[in-house]
mmCIF file of N, CA and C in Angstrom:
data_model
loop_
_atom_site.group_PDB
_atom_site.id
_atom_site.type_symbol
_atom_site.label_atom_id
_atom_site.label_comp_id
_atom_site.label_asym_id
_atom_site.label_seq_id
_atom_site.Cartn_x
_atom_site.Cartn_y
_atom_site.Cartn_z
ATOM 1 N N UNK A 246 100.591 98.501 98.895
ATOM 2 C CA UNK A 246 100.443 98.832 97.496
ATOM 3 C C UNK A 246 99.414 99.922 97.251
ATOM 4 N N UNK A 247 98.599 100.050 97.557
ATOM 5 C CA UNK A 247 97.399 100.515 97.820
ATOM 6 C C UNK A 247 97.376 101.835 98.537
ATOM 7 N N UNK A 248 98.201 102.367 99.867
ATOM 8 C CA UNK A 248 98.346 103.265 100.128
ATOM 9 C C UNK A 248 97.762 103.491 101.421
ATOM 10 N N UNK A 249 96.565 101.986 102.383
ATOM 11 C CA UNK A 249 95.973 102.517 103.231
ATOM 12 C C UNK A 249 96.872 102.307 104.583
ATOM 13 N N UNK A 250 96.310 103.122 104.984
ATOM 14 C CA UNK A 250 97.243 103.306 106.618
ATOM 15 C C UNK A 250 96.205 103.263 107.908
ATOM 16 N N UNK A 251 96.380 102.385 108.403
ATOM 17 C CA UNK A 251 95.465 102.138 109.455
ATOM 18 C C UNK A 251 96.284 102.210 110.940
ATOM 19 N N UNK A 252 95.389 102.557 111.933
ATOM 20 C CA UNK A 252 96.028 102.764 113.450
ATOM 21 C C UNK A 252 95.389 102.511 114.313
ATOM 22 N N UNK A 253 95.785 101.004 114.941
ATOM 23 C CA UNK A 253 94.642 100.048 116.029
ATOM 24 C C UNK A 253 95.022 100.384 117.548
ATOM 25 N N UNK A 254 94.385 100.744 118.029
ATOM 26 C CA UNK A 254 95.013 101.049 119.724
ATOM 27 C C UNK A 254 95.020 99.402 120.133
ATOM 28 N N UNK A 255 96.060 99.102 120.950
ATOM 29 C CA UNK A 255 96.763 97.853 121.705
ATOM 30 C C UNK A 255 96.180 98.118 123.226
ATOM 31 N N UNK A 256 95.853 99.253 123.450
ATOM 32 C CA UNK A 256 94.954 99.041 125.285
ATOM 33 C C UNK A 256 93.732 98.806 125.509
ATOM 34 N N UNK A 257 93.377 98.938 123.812
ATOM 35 C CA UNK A 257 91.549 98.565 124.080
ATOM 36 C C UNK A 257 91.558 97.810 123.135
ATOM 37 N N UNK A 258 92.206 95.957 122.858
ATOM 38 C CA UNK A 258 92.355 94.979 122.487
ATOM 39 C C UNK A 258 92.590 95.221 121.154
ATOM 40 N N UNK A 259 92.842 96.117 120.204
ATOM 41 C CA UNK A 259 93.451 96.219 119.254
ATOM 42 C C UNK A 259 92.228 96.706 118.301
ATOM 43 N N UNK A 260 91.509 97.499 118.505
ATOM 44 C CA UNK A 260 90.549 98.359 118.441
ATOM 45 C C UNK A 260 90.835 99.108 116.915
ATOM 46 N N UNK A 261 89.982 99.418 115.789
ATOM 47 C CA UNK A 261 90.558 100.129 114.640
ATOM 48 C C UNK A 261 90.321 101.622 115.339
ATOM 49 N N UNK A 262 91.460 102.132 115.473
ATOM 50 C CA UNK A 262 91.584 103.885 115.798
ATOM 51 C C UNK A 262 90.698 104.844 114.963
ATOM 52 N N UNK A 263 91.844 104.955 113.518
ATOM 53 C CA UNK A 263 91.372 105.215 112.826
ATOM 54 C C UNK A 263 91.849 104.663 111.151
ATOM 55 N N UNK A 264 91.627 104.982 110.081
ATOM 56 C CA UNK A 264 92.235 104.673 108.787
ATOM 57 C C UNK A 264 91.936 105.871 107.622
ATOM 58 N N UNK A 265 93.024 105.654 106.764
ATOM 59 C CA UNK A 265 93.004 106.468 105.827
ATOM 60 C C UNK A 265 93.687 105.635 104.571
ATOM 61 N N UNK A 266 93.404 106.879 103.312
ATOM 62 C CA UNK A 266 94.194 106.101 102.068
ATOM 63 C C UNK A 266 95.141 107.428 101.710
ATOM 64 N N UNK A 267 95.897 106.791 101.676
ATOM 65 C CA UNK A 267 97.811 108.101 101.361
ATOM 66 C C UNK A 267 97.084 108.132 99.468
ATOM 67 N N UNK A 268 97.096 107.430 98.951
ATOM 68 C CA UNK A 268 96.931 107.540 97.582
ATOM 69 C C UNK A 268 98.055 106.525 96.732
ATOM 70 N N UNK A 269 98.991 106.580 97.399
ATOM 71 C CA UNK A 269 100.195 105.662 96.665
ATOM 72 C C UNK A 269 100.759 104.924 97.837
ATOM 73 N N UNK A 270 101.206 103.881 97.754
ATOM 74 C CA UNK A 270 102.175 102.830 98.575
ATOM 75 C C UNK A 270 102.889 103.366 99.369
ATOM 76 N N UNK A 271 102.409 103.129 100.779
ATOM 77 C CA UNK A 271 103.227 103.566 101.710
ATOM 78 C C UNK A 271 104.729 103.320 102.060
ATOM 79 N N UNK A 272 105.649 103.642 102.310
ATOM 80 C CA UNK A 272 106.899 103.436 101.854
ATOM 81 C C UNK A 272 107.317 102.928 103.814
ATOM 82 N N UNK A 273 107.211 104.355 104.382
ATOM 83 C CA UNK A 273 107.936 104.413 105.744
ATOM 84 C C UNK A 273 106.694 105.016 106.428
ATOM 85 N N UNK A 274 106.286 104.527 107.945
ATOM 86 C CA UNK A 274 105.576 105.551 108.776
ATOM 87 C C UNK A 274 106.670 105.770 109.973
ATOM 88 N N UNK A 275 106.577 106.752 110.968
ATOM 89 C CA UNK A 275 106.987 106.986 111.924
ATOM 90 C C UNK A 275 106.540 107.953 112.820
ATOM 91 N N UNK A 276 106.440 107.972 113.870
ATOM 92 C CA UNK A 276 106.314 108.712 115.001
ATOM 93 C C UNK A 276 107.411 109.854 115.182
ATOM 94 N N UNK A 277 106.872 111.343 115.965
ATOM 95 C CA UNK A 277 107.975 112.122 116.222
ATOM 96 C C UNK A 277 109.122 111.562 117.098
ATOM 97 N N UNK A 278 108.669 111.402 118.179
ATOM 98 C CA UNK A 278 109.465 111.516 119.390
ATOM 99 C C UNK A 278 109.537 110.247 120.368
ATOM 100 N N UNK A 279 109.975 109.292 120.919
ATOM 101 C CA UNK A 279 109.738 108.209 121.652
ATOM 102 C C UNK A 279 109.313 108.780 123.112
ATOM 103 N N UNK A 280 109.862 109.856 123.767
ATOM 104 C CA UNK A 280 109.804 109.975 124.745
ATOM 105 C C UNK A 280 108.760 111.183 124.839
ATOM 106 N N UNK A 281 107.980 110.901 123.912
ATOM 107 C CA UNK A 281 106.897 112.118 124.677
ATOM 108 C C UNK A 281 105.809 111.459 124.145
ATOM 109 N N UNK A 282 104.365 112.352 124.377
ATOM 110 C CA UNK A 282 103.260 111.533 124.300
ATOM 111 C C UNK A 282 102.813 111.389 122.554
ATOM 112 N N UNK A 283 101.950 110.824 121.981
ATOM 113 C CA UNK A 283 102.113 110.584 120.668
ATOM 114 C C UNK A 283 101.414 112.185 119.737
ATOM 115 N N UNK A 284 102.414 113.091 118.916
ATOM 116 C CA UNK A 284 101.800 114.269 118.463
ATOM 117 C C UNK A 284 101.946 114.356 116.670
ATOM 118 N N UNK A 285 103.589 113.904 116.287
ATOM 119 C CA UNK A 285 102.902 114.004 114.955
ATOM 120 C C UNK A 285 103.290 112.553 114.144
ATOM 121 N N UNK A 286 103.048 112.366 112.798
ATOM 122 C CA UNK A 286 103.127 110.746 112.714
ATOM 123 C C UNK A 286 103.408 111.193 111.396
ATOM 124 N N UNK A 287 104.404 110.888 110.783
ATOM 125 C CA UNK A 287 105.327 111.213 109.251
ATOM 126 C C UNK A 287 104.615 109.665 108.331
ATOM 127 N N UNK A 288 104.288 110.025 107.468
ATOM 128 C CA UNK A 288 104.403 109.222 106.372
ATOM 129 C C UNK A 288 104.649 109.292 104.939
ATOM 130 N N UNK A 289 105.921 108.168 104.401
ATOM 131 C CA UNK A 289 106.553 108.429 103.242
ATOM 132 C C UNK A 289 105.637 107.676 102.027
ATOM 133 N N UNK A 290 105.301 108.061 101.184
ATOM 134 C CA UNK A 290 104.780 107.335 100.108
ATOM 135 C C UNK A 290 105.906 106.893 98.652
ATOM 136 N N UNK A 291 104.899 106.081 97.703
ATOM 137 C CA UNK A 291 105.952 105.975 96.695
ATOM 138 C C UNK A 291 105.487 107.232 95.776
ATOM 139 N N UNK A 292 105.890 107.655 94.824
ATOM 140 C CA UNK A 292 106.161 108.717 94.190
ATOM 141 C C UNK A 292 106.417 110.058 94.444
ATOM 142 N N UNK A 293 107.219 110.207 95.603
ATOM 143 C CA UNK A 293 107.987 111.279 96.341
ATOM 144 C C UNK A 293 106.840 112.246 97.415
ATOM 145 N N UNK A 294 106.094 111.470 97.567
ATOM 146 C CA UNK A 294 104.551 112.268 98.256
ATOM 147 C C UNK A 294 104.678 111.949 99.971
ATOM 148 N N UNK A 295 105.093 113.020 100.616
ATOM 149 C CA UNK A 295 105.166 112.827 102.388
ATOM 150 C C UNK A 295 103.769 113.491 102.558
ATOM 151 N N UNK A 296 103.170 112.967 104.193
ATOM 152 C CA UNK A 296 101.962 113.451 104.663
ATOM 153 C C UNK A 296 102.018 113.298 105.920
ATOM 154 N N UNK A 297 102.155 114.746 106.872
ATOM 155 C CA UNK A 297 102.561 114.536 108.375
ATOM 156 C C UNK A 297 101.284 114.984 108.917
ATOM 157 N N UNK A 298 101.032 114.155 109.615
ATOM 158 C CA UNK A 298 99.650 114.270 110.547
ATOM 159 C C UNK A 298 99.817 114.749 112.092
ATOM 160 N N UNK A 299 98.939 115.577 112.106
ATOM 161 C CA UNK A 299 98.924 115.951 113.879
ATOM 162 C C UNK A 299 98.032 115.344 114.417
ATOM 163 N N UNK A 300 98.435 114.503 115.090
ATOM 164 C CA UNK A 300 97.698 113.127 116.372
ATOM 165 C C UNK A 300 97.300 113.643 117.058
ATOM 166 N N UNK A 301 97.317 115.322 117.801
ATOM 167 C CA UNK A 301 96.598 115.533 118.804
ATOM 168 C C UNK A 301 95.452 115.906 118.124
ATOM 169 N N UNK A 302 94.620 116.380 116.741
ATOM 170 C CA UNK A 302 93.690 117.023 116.227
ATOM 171 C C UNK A 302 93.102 116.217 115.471
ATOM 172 N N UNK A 303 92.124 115.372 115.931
ATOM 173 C CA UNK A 303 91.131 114.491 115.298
ATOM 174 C C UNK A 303 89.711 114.851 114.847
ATOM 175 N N UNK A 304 89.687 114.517 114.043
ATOM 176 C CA UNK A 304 87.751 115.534 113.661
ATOM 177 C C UNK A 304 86.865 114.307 113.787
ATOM 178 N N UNK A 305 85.814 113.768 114.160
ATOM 179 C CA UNK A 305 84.946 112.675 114.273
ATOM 180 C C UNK A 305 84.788 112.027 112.523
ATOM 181 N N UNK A 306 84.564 112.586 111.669
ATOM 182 C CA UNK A 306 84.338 112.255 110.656
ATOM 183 C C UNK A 306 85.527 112.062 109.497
ATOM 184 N N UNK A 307 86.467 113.380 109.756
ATOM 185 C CA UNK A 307 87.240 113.784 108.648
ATOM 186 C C UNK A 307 88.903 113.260 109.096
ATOM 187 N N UNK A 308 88.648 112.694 110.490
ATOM 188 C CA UNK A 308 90.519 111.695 110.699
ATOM 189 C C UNK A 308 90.976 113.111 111.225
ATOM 190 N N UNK A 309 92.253 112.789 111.399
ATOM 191 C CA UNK A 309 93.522 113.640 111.698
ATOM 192 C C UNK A 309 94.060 114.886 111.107
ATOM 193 N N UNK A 310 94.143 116.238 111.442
ATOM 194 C CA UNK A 310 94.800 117.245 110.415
ATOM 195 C C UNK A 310 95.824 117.070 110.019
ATOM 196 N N UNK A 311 96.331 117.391 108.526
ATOM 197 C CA UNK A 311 97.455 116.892 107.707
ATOM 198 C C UNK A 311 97.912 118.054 107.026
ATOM 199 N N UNK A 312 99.056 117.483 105.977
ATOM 200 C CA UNK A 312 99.703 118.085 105.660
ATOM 201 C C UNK A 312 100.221 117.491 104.599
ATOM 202 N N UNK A 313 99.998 117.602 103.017
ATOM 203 C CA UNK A 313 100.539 116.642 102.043
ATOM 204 C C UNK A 313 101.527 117.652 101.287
ATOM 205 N N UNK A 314 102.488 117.151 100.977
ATOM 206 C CA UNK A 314 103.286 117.693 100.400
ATOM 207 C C UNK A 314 104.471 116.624 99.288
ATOM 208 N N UNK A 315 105.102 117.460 97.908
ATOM 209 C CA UNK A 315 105.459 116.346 96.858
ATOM 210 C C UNK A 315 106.725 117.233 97.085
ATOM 211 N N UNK A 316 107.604 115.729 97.431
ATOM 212 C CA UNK A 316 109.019 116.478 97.423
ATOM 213 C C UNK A 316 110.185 116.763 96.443
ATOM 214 N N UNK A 317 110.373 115.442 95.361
ATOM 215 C CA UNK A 317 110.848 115.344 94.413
ATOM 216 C C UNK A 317 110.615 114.500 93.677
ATOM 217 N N UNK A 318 111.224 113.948 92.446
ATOM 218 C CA UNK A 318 110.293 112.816 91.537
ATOM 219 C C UNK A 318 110.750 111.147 91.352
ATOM 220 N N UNK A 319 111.120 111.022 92.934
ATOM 221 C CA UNK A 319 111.448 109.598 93.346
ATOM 222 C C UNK A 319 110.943 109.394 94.679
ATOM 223 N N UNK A 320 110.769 107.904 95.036
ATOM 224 C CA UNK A 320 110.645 107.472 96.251
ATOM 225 C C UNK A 320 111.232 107.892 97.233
ATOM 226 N N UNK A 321 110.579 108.099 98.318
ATOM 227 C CA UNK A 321 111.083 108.498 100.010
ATOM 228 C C UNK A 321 111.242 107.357 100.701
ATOM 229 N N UNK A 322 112.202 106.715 100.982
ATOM 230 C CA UNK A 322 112.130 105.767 101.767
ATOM 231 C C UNK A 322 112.249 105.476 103.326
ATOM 232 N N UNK A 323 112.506 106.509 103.782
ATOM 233 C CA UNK A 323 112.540 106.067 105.146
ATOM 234 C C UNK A 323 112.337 107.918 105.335
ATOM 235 N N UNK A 324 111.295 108.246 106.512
ATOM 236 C CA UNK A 324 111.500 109.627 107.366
ATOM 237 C C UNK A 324 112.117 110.475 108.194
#
């Protein structure tokens, strides 16, 4: 409801990675590619608002580089 998106690594016992707030209700997340190593990570919000993050570019303070963008004036439901 809320919008936050959090990402726990599973090899170092489920560890908080990192977290963020989308701004509106997250709808859909997903990963690029299964078969390669993890690079960008799609997320759909509710009021037509996507935000694709590049997983390889982390800043210590400021999270992941992004990319927000408003696509049209309904929900995205799946990426």
């Amino acid at each position: 409801d809320n919008g936050d998106l959090k990402l726990f690594d599973l090899n170092m016992g489920g560890k908080l990675r990192w977290e963020t707030n989308c701004n509106n209700g997250i709808a859909s997340v997903q990963f690029d590619r299964p078969d390669i190593e993890m690079n960008k990570l799609v997320v759909t919000t509710l009021e037509s608002k996507f935000n694709v993050y590049d997983m390889r570019t982390q800043h210590q303070s400021e999270g992941f580089s992004y990319i927000s963008e408003k696509a049209h004036r309904s929900t995205i439901w799946l990426s």
